[in-house]
PDB file of C-alpha atoms in Angstrom:
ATOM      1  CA  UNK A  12      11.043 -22.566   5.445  1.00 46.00           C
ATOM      2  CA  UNK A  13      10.717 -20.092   8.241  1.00 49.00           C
ATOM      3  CA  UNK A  14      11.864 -16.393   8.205  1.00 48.00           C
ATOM      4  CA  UNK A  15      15.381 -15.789   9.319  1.00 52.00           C
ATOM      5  CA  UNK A  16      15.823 -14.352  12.798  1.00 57.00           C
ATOM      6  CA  UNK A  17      12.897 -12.862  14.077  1.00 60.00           C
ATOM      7  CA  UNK A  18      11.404 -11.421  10.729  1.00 65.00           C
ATOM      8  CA  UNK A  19       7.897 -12.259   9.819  1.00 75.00           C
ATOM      9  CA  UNK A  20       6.642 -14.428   7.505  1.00 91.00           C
ATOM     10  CA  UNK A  21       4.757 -11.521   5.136  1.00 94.00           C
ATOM     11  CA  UNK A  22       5.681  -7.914   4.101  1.00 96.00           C
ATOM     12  CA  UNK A  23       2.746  -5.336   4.647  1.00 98.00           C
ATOM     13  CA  UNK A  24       1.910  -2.499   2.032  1.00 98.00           C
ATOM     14  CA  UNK A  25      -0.293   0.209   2.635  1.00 98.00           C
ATOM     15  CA  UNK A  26      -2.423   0.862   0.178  1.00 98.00           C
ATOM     16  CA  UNK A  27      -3.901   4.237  -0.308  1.00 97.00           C
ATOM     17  CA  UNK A  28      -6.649   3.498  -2.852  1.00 96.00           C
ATOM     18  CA  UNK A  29      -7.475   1.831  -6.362  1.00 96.00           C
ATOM     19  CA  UNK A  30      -8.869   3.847  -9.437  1.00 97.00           C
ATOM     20  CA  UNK A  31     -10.338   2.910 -12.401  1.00 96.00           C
ATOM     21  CA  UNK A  32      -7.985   5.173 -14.230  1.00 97.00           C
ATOM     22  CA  UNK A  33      -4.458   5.629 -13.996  1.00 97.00           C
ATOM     23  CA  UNK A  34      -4.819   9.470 -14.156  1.00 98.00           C
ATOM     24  CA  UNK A  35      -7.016   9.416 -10.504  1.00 98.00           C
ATOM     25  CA  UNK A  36      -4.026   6.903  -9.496  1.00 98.00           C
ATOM     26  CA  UNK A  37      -1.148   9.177 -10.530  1.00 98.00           C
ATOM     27  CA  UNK A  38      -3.135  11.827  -8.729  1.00 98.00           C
ATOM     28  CA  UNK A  39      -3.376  10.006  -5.647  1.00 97.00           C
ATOM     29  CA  UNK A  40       0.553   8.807  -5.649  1.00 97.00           C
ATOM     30  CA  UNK A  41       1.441  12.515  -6.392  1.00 97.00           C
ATOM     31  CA  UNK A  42      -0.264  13.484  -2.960  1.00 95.00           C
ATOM     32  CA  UNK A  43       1.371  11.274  -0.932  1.00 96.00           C
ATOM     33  CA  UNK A  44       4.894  12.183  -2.768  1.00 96.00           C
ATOM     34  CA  UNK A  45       3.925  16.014  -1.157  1.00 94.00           C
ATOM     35  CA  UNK A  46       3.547  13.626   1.911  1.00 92.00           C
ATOM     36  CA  UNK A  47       6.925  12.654   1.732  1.00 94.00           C
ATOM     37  CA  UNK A  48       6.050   9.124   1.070  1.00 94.00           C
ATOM     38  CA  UNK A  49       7.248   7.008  -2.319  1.00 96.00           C
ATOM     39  CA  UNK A  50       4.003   5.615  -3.738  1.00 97.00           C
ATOM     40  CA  UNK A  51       3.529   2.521  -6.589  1.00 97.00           C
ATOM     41  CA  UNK A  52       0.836   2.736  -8.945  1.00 98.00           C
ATOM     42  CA  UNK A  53       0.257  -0.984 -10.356  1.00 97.00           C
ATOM     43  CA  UNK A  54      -2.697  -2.321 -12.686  1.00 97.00           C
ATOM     44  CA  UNK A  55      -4.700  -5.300 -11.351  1.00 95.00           C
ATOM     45  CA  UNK A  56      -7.527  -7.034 -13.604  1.00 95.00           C
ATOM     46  CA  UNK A  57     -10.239  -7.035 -11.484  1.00 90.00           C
ATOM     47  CA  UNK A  58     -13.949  -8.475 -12.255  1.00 92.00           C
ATOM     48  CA  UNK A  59     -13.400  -7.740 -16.015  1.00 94.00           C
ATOM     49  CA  UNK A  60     -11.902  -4.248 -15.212  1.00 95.00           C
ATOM     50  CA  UNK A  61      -8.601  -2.526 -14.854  1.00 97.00           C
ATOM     51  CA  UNK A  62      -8.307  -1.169 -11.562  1.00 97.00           C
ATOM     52  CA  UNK A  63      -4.916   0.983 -10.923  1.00 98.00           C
ATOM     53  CA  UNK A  64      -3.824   0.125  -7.278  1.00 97.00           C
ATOM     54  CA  UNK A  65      -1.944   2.897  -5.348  1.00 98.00           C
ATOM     55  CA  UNK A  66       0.239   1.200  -2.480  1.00 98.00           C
ATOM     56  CA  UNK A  67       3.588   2.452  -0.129  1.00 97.00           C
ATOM     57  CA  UNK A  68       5.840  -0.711   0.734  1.00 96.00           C
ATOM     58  CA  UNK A  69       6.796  -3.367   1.021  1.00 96.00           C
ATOM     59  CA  UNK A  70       7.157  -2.803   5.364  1.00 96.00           C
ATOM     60  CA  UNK A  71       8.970  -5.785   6.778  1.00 94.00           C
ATOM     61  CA  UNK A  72       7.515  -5.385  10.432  1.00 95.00           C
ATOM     62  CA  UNK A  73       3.436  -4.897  11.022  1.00 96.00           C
ATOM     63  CA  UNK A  74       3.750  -1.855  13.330  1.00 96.00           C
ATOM     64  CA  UNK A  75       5.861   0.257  10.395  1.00 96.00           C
ATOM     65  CA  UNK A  76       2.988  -0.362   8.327  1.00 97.00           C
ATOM     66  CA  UNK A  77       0.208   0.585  11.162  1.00 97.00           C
ATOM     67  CA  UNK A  78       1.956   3.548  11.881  1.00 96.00           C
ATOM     68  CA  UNK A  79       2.212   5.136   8.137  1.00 95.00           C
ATOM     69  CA  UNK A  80      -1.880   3.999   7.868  1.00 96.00           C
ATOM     70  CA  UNK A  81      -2.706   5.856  11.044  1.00 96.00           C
ATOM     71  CA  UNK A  82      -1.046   9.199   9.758  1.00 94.00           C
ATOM     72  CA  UNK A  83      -2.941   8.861   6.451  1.00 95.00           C
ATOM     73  CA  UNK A  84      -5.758   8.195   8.271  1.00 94.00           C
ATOM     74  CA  UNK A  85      -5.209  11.343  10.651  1.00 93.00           C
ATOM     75  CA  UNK A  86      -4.424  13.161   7.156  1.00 91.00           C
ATOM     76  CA  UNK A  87      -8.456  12.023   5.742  1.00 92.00           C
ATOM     77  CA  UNK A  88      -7.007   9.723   3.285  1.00 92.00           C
ATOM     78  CA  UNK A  89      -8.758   6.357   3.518  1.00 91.00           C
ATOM     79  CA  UNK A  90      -6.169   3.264   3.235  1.00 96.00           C
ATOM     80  CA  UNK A  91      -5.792  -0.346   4.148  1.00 96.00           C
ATOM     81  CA  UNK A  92      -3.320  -2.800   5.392  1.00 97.00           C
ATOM     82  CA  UNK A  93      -2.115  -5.427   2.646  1.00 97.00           C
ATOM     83  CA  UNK A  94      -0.203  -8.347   4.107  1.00 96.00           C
ATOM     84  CA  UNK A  95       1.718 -10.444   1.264  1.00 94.00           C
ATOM     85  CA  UNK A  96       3.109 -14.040   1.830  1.00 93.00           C
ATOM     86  CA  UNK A  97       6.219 -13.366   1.251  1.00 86.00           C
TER      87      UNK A  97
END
């Protein structure tokens, strides 16, 4: 079933990098609070390993996301767009 209205299908998250311990996460999610942006810290099993994700999101539109990844980039934190079915 499609979106309502002219949403899109997926949300976008930006995440802003994944640690192999929570303590570098918390770290990282901590920066961007001084940022002034509300980071998530969730554990993904990953090739045998716990790797502790650090993301901002869920952004309904593309461009919100783009624009919060360009200012962390700017800022010399590396990051990447997620897009999630939603």
């Amino acid at each position: 079933m499609p979106p309502p209205g002219n949403a899109e299908p997926f949300e976008y998250f930006i995440q802003a990098g994944a640690f192999r311990t929570s303590e570098d996460a918390e770290a990282q999610r901590a920066r961007l609070a001084i940022m002034g942006w509300e980071a998530r810290v969730t554990e993904r099993e990953q090739a045998g390993r716990t790797v502790y994700r650090v993301r901002v999101g869920p952004f309904v539109r593309r461009d919100e996301a783009d624009r919060l990844k360009e200012r962390l980039d700017v800022a010399g934190m590396d990051s990447t767009l997620v897009r999630v079915q939603r």
